[in-house]
PDB file of C-alpha atoms in Angstrom:
ATOM      1  CA  MET A  30      62.165  20.143  -5.534  1.00 51.00           C
ATOM      2  CA  SER A  31      63.122  16.773  -6.740  1.00 53.00           C
ATOM      3  CA  LYS A  32      60.565  15.074  -9.463  1.00 49.00           C
ATOM      4  CA  ASN A  33      60.152  11.939  -7.489  1.00 51.00           C
ATOM      5  CA  LEU A  34      59.171  13.729  -4.276  1.00 45.00           C
ATOM      6  CA  ILE A  35      56.729  15.839  -6.213  1.00 48.00           C
ATOM      7  CA  ILE A  36      54.569  12.820  -7.492  1.00 49.00           C
ATOM      8  CA  THR A  37      54.652  10.480  -3.988  1.00 48.00           C
ATOM      9  CA  LEU A  38      52.850  14.741  -2.271  1.00 48.00           C
ATOM     10  CA  CYS A  39      51.091  14.005  -5.637  1.00 49.00           C
ATOM     11  CA  LEU A  40      49.104  10.951  -4.911  1.00 44.00           C
ATOM     12  CA  LEU A  41      48.667  11.440  -1.143  1.00 47.00           C
ATOM     13  CA  VAL A  42      46.901  13.948  -2.041  1.00 43.00           C
ATOM     14  CA  VAL A  43      44.555  11.963  -4.117  1.00 43.00           C
ATOM     15  CA  ALA A  44      44.536   9.028  -1.993  1.00 48.00           C
ATOM     16  CA  ALA A  45      43.214  11.833   1.070  1.00 48.00           C
ATOM     17  CA  LEU A  46      40.823  13.138  -1.429  1.00 46.00           C
ATOM     18  CA  GLY A  47      39.268   9.512  -2.062  1.00 48.00           C
ATOM     19  CA  ILE A  48      38.685   8.884   1.627  1.00 42.00           C
ATOM     20  CA  GLY A  49      37.257  11.728   2.635  1.00 47.00           C
ATOM     21  CA  LEU A  50      34.277  11.099  -0.608  1.00 40.00           C
ATOM     22  CA  LEU A  51      33.743   7.491   0.025  1.00 39.00           C
ATOM     23  CA  VAL A  52      33.805   8.537   3.733  1.00 36.00           C
ATOM     24  CA  TYR A  53      31.231  11.587   3.414  1.00 39.00           C
ATOM     25  CA  LEU A  54      29.143   8.332   0.981  1.00 38.00           C
ATOM     26  CA  ASP A  55      28.783   6.756   4.602  1.00 40.00           C
ATOM     27  CA  ARG A  56      28.097   9.227   6.277  1.00 36.00           C
ATOM     28  CA  ASP A  57      25.100   9.558   3.648  1.00 39.00           C
ATOM     29  CA  ASP A  58      24.071   6.118   3.660  1.00 37.00           C
ATOM     30  CA  ASP A  59      23.532   5.946   7.697  1.00 36.00           C
ATOM     31  CA  THR A  60      21.932   8.231   7.737  1.00 36.00           C
ATOM     32  CA  ALA A  61      18.935   8.751   5.581  1.00 38.00           C
ATOM     33  CA  VAL A  62      16.655   6.241   7.285  1.00 41.00           C
ATOM     34  CA  ALA A  63      17.445   7.979  11.047  1.00 38.00           C
ATOM     35  CA  GLU A  64      16.310  12.136   9.902  1.00 39.00           C
ATOM     36  CA  GLY A  65      13.230  10.572   9.733  1.00 45.00           C
ATOM     37  CA  SER A  66      11.955  12.577   7.037  1.00 42.00           C
ATOM     38  CA  ALA A  67       9.869  10.629   3.969  1.00 43.00           C
ATOM     39  CA  ARG A  68      11.592   9.359   0.496  1.00 46.00           C
ATOM     40  CA  PRO A  69      11.336  12.314  -2.084  1.00 42.00           C
ATOM     41  CA  THR A  70       9.932  11.768  -5.763  1.00 42.00           C
ATOM     42  CA  ALA A  71      12.739  11.824  -8.609  1.00 42.00           C
ATOM     43  CA  PRO A  72      13.693  15.259  -9.765  1.00 37.00           C
ATOM     44  CA  GLY A  73      11.080  16.685 -12.241  1.00 41.00           C
ATOM     45  CA  ALA A  74       8.506  13.725 -11.376  1.00 51.00           C
ATOM     46  CA  SER A  75       5.194  13.934 -10.627  1.00 58.00           C
ATOM     47  CA  PRO A  76       3.493  11.737  -8.724  1.00 53.00           C
ATOM     48  CA  GLU A  77       1.805   9.815 -12.208  1.00 59.00           C
ATOM     49  CA  ASP A  78       5.268   9.783 -13.858  1.00 66.00           C
ATOM     50  CA  GLN A  79       6.390   6.828 -10.580  1.00 68.00           C
ATOM     51  CA  PRO A  80       6.527   3.201 -10.806  1.00 83.00           C
ATOM     52  CA  THR A  81       3.515   1.802  -9.027  1.00 94.00           C
ATOM     53  CA  ALA A  82       4.048   0.021  -5.489  1.00 97.00           C
ATOM     54  CA  PRO A  83       3.229  -3.879  -5.814  1.00 97.00           C
ATOM     55  CA  ALA A  84       0.495  -4.287  -3.926  1.00 96.00           C
ATOM     56  CA  ASP A  85       0.737  -7.011  -2.136  1.00 96.00           C
ATOM     57  CA  VAL A  86       3.684  -5.262   0.008  1.00 98.00           C
ATOM     58  CA  LEU A  87       2.528  -2.259   0.055  1.00 98.00           C
ATOM     59  CA  VAL A  88      -1.249  -3.824   1.931  1.00 98.00           C
ATOM     60  CA  ARG A  89      -0.830  -7.062   3.995  1.00 98.00           C
ATOM     61  CA  GLU A  90      -4.202  -8.941   4.373  1.00 97.00           C
ATOM     62  CA  ASN A  91      -2.926  -8.003   8.141  1.00 97.00           C
ATOM     63  CA  SER A  92      -2.983  -4.507   7.722  1.00 98.00           C
ATOM     64  CA  ARG A  93      -4.895  -1.566   9.776  1.00 98.00           C
ATOM     65  CA  TYR A  94      -7.938   0.291   7.758  1.00 98.00           C
ATOM     66  CA  LEU A  95      -8.327   3.405   9.527  1.00 98.00           C
ATOM     67  CA  ASP A  96     -10.954   3.504   6.415  1.00 98.00           C
ATOM     68  CA  GLN A  97     -12.640   0.833   4.359  1.00 98.00           C
ATOM     69  CA  VAL A  98     -14.504   1.031   2.414  1.00 97.00           C
ATOM     70  CA  GLU A  99     -16.086  -2.146  -0.250  1.00 96.00           C
ATOM     71  CA  ASP A 100     -14.875  -1.567  -3.503  1.00 95.00           C
ATOM     72  CA  ALA A 101     -13.208   1.515  -3.086  1.00 97.00           C
ATOM     73  CA  GLN A 102     -11.098   2.556  -5.702  1.00 97.00           C
ATOM     74  CA  VAL A 103      -8.495   4.121  -3.823  1.00 98.00           C
ATOM     75  CA  THR A 104      -6.453   3.677  -1.059  1.00 98.00           C
ATOM     76  CA  VAL A 105      -4.329   5.997   0.437  1.00 98.00           C
ATOM     77  CA  VAL A 106      -1.432   4.170   2.712  1.00 98.00           C
ATOM     78  CA  GLU A 107       0.338   5.873   5.265  1.00 98.00           C
ATOM     79  CA  PHE A 108       4.181   4.517   6.185  1.00 98.00           C
ATOM     80  CA  LEU A 109       4.635   5.957   9.795  1.00 98.00           C
ATOM     81  CA  ASP A 110       6.410   6.875  12.934  1.00 98.00           C
ATOM     82  CA  PHE A 111       3.627   8.548  16.055  1.00 98.00           C
ATOM     83  CA  GLU A 112       6.865   9.907  17.694  1.00 97.00           C
ATOM     84  CA  CYS A 113       8.079  11.743  14.333  1.00 97.00           C
ATOM     85  CA  GLU A 114       7.592  14.875  14.176  1.00 97.00           C
ATOM     86  CA  ALA A 115       6.647  15.438  10.740  1.00 98.00           C
ATOM     87  CA  CYS A 116       3.838  12.687  10.870  1.00 98.00           C
ATOM     88  CA  ARG A 117       2.183  14.951  13.530  1.00 98.00           C
ATOM     89  CA  ALA A 118       2.460  17.749  11.168  1.00 98.00           C
ATOM     90  CA  GLN A 119       0.880  15.960   8.116  1.00 98.00           C
ATOM     91  CA  TYR A 120      -1.997  14.552  10.850  1.00 98.00           C
ATOM     92  CA  PRO A 121      -4.554  17.406   9.767  1.00 98.00           C
ATOM     93  CA  VAL A 122      -4.526  16.822   6.375  1.00 98.00           C
ATOM     94  CA  MET A 123      -5.117  13.152   6.557  1.00 98.00           C
ATOM     95  CA  GLU A 124      -8.250  13.794   8.727  1.00 98.00           C
ATOM     96  CA  ARG A 125      -9.094  16.203   6.406  1.00 98.00           C
ATOM     97  CA  ILE A 126      -8.725  13.132   3.711  1.00 98.00           C
ATOM     98  CA  ARG A 127     -10.832  11.485   5.737  1.00 98.00           C
ATOM     99  CA  GLU A 128     -13.382  13.230   6.265  1.00 98.00           C
ATOM    100  CA  ASP A 129     -13.840  14.753   2.500  1.00 98.00           C
ATOM    101  CA  TYR A 130     -13.802  11.664   1.196  1.00 98.00           C
ATOM    102  CA  ASP A 131     -15.026   9.506   3.841  1.00 98.00           C
ATOM    103  CA  GLY A 132     -16.778   6.337   1.947  1.00 97.00           C
ATOM    104  CA  ARG A 133     -15.584   6.560  -1.367  1.00 97.00           C
ATOM    105  CA  ILE A 134     -11.202   5.626   0.026  1.00 98.00           C
ATOM    106  CA  ASN A 135      -9.452   3.492   1.962  1.00 98.00           C
ATOM    107  CA  MET A 136      -7.613   5.130   4.274  1.00 98.00           C
ATOM    108  CA  VAL A 137      -4.708   2.172   5.737  1.00 98.00           C
ATOM    109  CA  ILE A 138      -1.936   2.566   7.729  1.00 98.00           C
ATOM    110  CA  ARG A 139       1.062   0.914   8.883  1.00 98.00           C
ATOM    111  CA  TYR A 140       3.964   0.647  11.332  1.00 98.00           C
ATOM    112  CA  PHE A 141       7.394   2.143   9.952  1.00 98.00           C
ATOM    113  CA  PRO A 142       8.426   3.600  13.902  1.00 97.00           C
ATOM    114  CA  LEU A 143      11.999   4.771  13.542  1.00 96.00           C
ATOM    115  CA  PRO A 144      14.888   4.005  15.290  1.00 91.00           C
ATOM    116  CA  GLY A 145      16.498   7.494  16.556  1.00 86.00           C
ATOM    117  CA  HIS A 146      12.779   7.532  18.167  1.00 91.00           C
ATOM    118  CA  HIS A 147      13.041   5.872  21.790  1.00 91.00           C
ATOM    119  CA  ASN A 148       8.635   5.379  21.740  1.00 96.00           C
ATOM    120  CA  SER A 149       8.090   4.824  18.677  1.00 96.00           C
ATOM    121  CA  GLY A 150       7.905   0.721  18.562  1.00 96.00           C
ATOM    122  CA  PRO A 151       5.866   1.142  22.278  1.00 97.00           C
ATOM    123  CA  SER A 152       3.757   3.499  21.050  1.00 98.00           C
ATOM    124  CA  ALA A 153       3.588   1.662  17.540  1.00 98.00           C
ATOM    125  CA  ALA A 154       2.283  -1.739  20.079  1.00 98.00           C
ATOM    126  CA  ALA A 155       0.156   0.377  21.845  1.00 98.00           C
ATOM    127  CA  VAL A 156      -1.547   1.276  19.057  1.00 98.00           C
ATOM    128  CA  GLU A 157      -1.077  -2.118  18.140  1.00 98.00           C
ATOM    129  CA  ALA A 158      -3.441  -3.615  20.694  1.00 98.00           C
ATOM    130  CA  ALA A 159      -5.741  -0.990  20.519  1.00 98.00           C
ATOM    131  CA  ALA A 160      -6.285  -2.352  17.279  1.00 98.00           C
ATOM    132  CA  GLN A 161      -6.893  -6.098  18.828  1.00 98.00           C
ATOM    133  CA  GLN A 162     -10.208  -4.452  20.580  1.00 98.00           C
ATOM    134  CA  ASP A 163     -11.433  -2.433  17.805  1.00 98.00           C
ATOM    135  CA  ALA A 164     -10.118   0.891  18.994  1.00 98.00           C
ATOM    136  CA  LEU A 165      -7.682   1.656  16.784  1.00 98.00           C
ATOM    137  CA  ASP A 166      -8.490   5.348  15.474  1.00 98.00           C
ATOM    138  CA  GLU A 167      -8.894   6.543  19.161  1.00 98.00           C
ATOM    139  CA  MET A 168      -5.551   5.424  20.173  1.00 98.00           C
ATOM    140  CA  TYR A 169      -3.668   7.063  16.638  1.00 98.00           C
ATOM    141  CA  GLN A 170      -6.271  10.342  17.336  1.00 98.00           C
ATOM    142  CA  ARG A 171      -4.894  10.283  20.927  1.00 98.00           C
ATOM    143  CA  MET A 172      -1.121   9.491  19.771  1.00 98.00           C
ATOM    144  CA  PHE A 173      -1.081  12.409  17.462  1.00 98.00           C
ATOM    145  CA  GLU A 174      -3.319  14.784  19.233  1.00 97.00           C
ATOM    146  CA  THR A 175      -0.697  14.213  22.417  1.00 97.00           C
ATOM    147  CA  GLN A 176       2.510  13.813  20.889  1.00 97.00           C
ATOM    148  CA  ALA A 177       3.920  16.391  22.465  1.00 95.00           C
ATOM    149  CA  ALA A 178       3.303  15.388  25.889  1.00 94.00           C
ATOM    150  CA  TRP A 179       5.313  12.464  25.326  1.00 95.00           C
ATOM    151  CA  GLY A 180       7.354  13.037  22.376  1.00 92.00           C
ATOM    152  CA  GLU A 181      10.859  12.645  21.996  1.00 85.00           C
ATOM    153  CA  SER A 182      11.211  11.737  26.252  1.00 86.00           C
ATOM    154  CA  ARG A 183      14.812   9.911  26.633  1.00 85.00           C
ATOM    155  CA  GLU A 184      11.794   7.492  29.001  1.00 89.00           C
ATOM    156  CA  ASP A 185      10.149   4.935  28.428  1.00 91.00           C
ATOM    157  CA  GLN A 186       6.908   6.208  27.602  1.00 95.00           C
ATOM    158  CA  SER A 187       4.000   2.952  28.573  1.00 96.00           C
ATOM    159  CA  GLU A 188       2.143   3.648  31.010  1.00 97.00           C
ATOM    160  CA  VAL A 189       1.479   6.888  29.276  1.00 97.00           C
ATOM    161  CA  PHE A 190       0.032   4.838  26.401  1.00 98.00           C
ATOM    162  CA  VAL A 191      -1.227   2.602  29.638  1.00 98.00           C
ATOM    163  CA  GLY A 192      -3.126   5.254  30.412  1.00 98.00           C
ATOM    164  CA  PHE A 193      -5.036   5.678  27.297  1.00 98.00           C
ATOM    165  CA  ALA A 194      -5.943   2.900  26.589  1.00 98.00           C
ATOM    166  CA  GLU A 195      -7.858   3.153  30.301  1.00 98.00           C
ATOM    167  CA  ASP A 196      -9.583   6.251  29.382  1.00 98.00           C
ATOM    168  CA  LEU A 197     -10.773   4.986  26.311  1.00 98.00           C
ATOM    169  CA  GLY A 198     -12.379   2.160  28.653  1.00 98.00           C
ATOM    170  CA  LEU A 199     -10.007  -0.711  27.168  1.00 98.00           C
ATOM    171  CA  ASP A 200      -9.432  -4.173  28.474  1.00 98.00           C
ATOM    172  CA  MET A 201      -6.556  -3.688  30.678  1.00 98.00           C
ATOM    173  CA  ASP A 202      -5.460  -6.719  31.418  1.00 98.00           C
ATOM    174  CA  GLU A 203      -5.503  -7.683  27.828  1.00 98.00           C
ATOM    175  CA  PHE A 204      -4.376  -4.582  26.341  1.00 98.00           C
ATOM    176  CA  VAL A 205      -1.076  -4.935  28.736  1.00 98.00           C
ATOM    177  CA  GLU A 206      -0.972  -8.123  27.448  1.00 98.00           C
ATOM    178  CA  THR A 207      -1.451  -7.745  24.191  1.00 98.00           C
ATOM    179  CA  MET A 208       1.229  -4.288  23.735  1.00 98.00           C
ATOM    180  CA  GLU A 209       4.040  -7.007  25.752  1.00 97.00           C
ATOM    181  CA  ALA A 210       3.725  -9.718  23.838  1.00 98.00           C
ATOM    182  CA  ALA A 211       6.292 -10.665  21.475  1.00 98.00           C
ATOM    183  CA  GLU A 212       3.537 -11.507  18.499  1.00 98.00           C
ATOM    184  CA  THR A 213       2.437  -8.026  18.725  1.00 98.00           C
ATOM    185  CA  GLN A 214       6.389  -6.585  18.406  1.00 97.00           C
ATOM    186  CA  GLN A 215       6.624  -9.507  15.379  1.00 98.00           C
ATOM    187  CA  ARG A 216       3.896  -7.212  14.310  1.00 98.00           C
ATOM    188  CA  VAL A 217       5.374  -3.951  14.069  1.00 98.00           C
ATOM    189  CA  GLN A 218       8.499  -5.036  12.360  1.00 98.00           C
ATOM    190  CA  ALA A 219       6.505  -6.736   9.958  1.00 98.00           C
ATOM    191  CA  ASP A 220       5.168  -3.282   8.711  1.00 98.00           C
ATOM    192  CA  PHE A 221       8.468  -1.642   9.132  1.00 98.00           C
ATOM    193  CA  ASP A 222      10.490  -4.708   6.974  1.00 98.00           C
ATOM    194  CA  ASP A 223       7.528  -4.399   4.472  1.00 98.00           C
ATOM    195  CA  GLY A 224       8.214  -0.141   4.171  1.00 98.00           C
ATOM    196  CA  VAL A 225      12.103  -0.797   3.939  1.00 98.00           C
ATOM    197  CA  ALA A 226      11.737  -3.723   1.344  1.00 98.00           C
ATOM    198  CA  LEU A 227       8.847  -0.674  -1.177  1.00 98.00           C
ATOM    199  CA  GLY A 228      12.315   1.508  -0.524  1.00 97.00           C
ATOM    200  CA  VAL A 229      10.658   3.567   2.543  1.00 98.00           C
ATOM    201  CA  GLN A 230      13.528   6.291   4.097  1.00 95.00           C
ATOM    202  CA  GLY A 231      11.482   8.442   6.901  1.00 96.00           C
ATOM    203  CA  THR A 232       8.148   9.143   7.691  1.00 98.00           C
ATOM    204  CA  PRO A 233       5.494   9.635   7.466  1.00 98.00           C
ATOM    205  CA  THR A 234       4.890   8.294   3.459  1.00 98.00           C
ATOM    206  CA  ILE A 235       2.269   8.383   1.369  1.00 98.00           C
ATOM    207  CA  TYR A 236       0.480   5.898  -1.782  1.00 98.00           C
ATOM    208  CA  VAL A 237      -2.385   6.645  -3.053  1.00 98.00           C
ATOM    209  CA  ASN A 238      -3.088   3.440  -5.407  1.00 98.00           C
ATOM    210  CA  GLY A 239       0.355   2.460  -5.072  1.00 98.00           C
ATOM    211  CA  ARG A 240       1.962   5.706  -6.168  1.00 98.00           C
ATOM    212  CA  LEU A 241       4.188   6.903  -4.255  1.00 98.00           C
ATOM    213  CA  ALA A 242       3.451  10.936  -3.093  1.00 98.00           C
ATOM    214  CA  PRO A 243       5.712  13.791  -2.985  1.00 97.00           C
ATOM    215  CA  SER A 244       7.419  14.756   0.589  1.00 96.00           C
ATOM    216  CA  MET A 245       5.021  15.808   3.629  1.00 98.00           C
ATOM    217  CA  PRO A 246       2.221  16.754   0.732  1.00 98.00           C
ATOM    218  CA  SER A 247      -0.038  19.342   1.535  1.00 98.00           C
ATOM    219  CA  TYR A 248      -3.852  18.605   1.179  1.00 98.00           C
ATOM    220  CA  ASP A 249      -4.359  20.142  -2.301  1.00 98.00           C
ATOM    221  CA  VAL A 250      -1.723  17.880  -3.290  1.00 98.00           C
ATOM    222  CA  LEU A 251      -2.896  14.749  -2.197  1.00 98.00           C
ATOM    223  CA  SER A 252      -6.888  15.143  -2.955  1.00 98.00           C
ATOM    224  CA  ALA A 253      -5.084  15.775  -6.187  1.00 98.00           C
ATOM    225  CA  MET A 254      -3.984  12.293  -6.509  1.00 98.00           C
ATOM    226  CA  ILE A 255      -7.240  10.658  -5.033  1.00 98.00           C
ATOM    227  CA  ASP A 256      -9.012  12.633  -7.532  1.00 98.00           C
ATOM    228  CA  ALA A 257      -7.194  11.879 -10.450  1.00 97.00           C
ATOM    229  CA  GLU A 258      -7.482   7.666  -9.374  1.00 97.00           C
ATOM    230  CA  LEU A 259     -11.480   8.424  -8.925  1.00 96.00           C
ATOM    231  CA  GLU A 260     -11.182   9.710 -12.360  1.00 85.00           C
TER     232      GLU A 260
END
């Protein structure tokens, strides 16, 4: 085998390896959000070591509070997707936190509908429409309690959400108009954009006083973070 041929073969192998690496990295970038898992904390870092998210981006003036306490020392913020199975799994933990810390902390939700979920946007719009009739908590709970019935469908489930509103006794004309309004879509998108600006890559992503919680935090982990802020 000639020296020139050997050199040529070596160059071809190096080029092939380089192209493979680029494809792998590109695939990781494209699927980071679609996978739907929350951004993990840095390896080996405790929540106290994490940088604090900007308060003015984390909670806006129009952000939705499940619980709001005057002069609360702690605010818990969750970026969520109502069609996300991980969010449904996290839901009982969040409800227990709300119950055990009732009257002591703020609980805020931010809409973060993942592109891979067909009904994540419509469900967020339905919750926002209910919130405008002071039924945020009721619709929030209804979404997660019934997710198994409508989640992962490739068909639009807006009529199902309209049925929820009817069950809750909401003004149906107002609800449907609000759910379908461009302003509501923009409101949901604004939450999503804030999440992206903060580095949110999936759901649920939870912050305690601006500190990022570990992915899918247990009750004990979340409670310890809250207690540390209350001390």
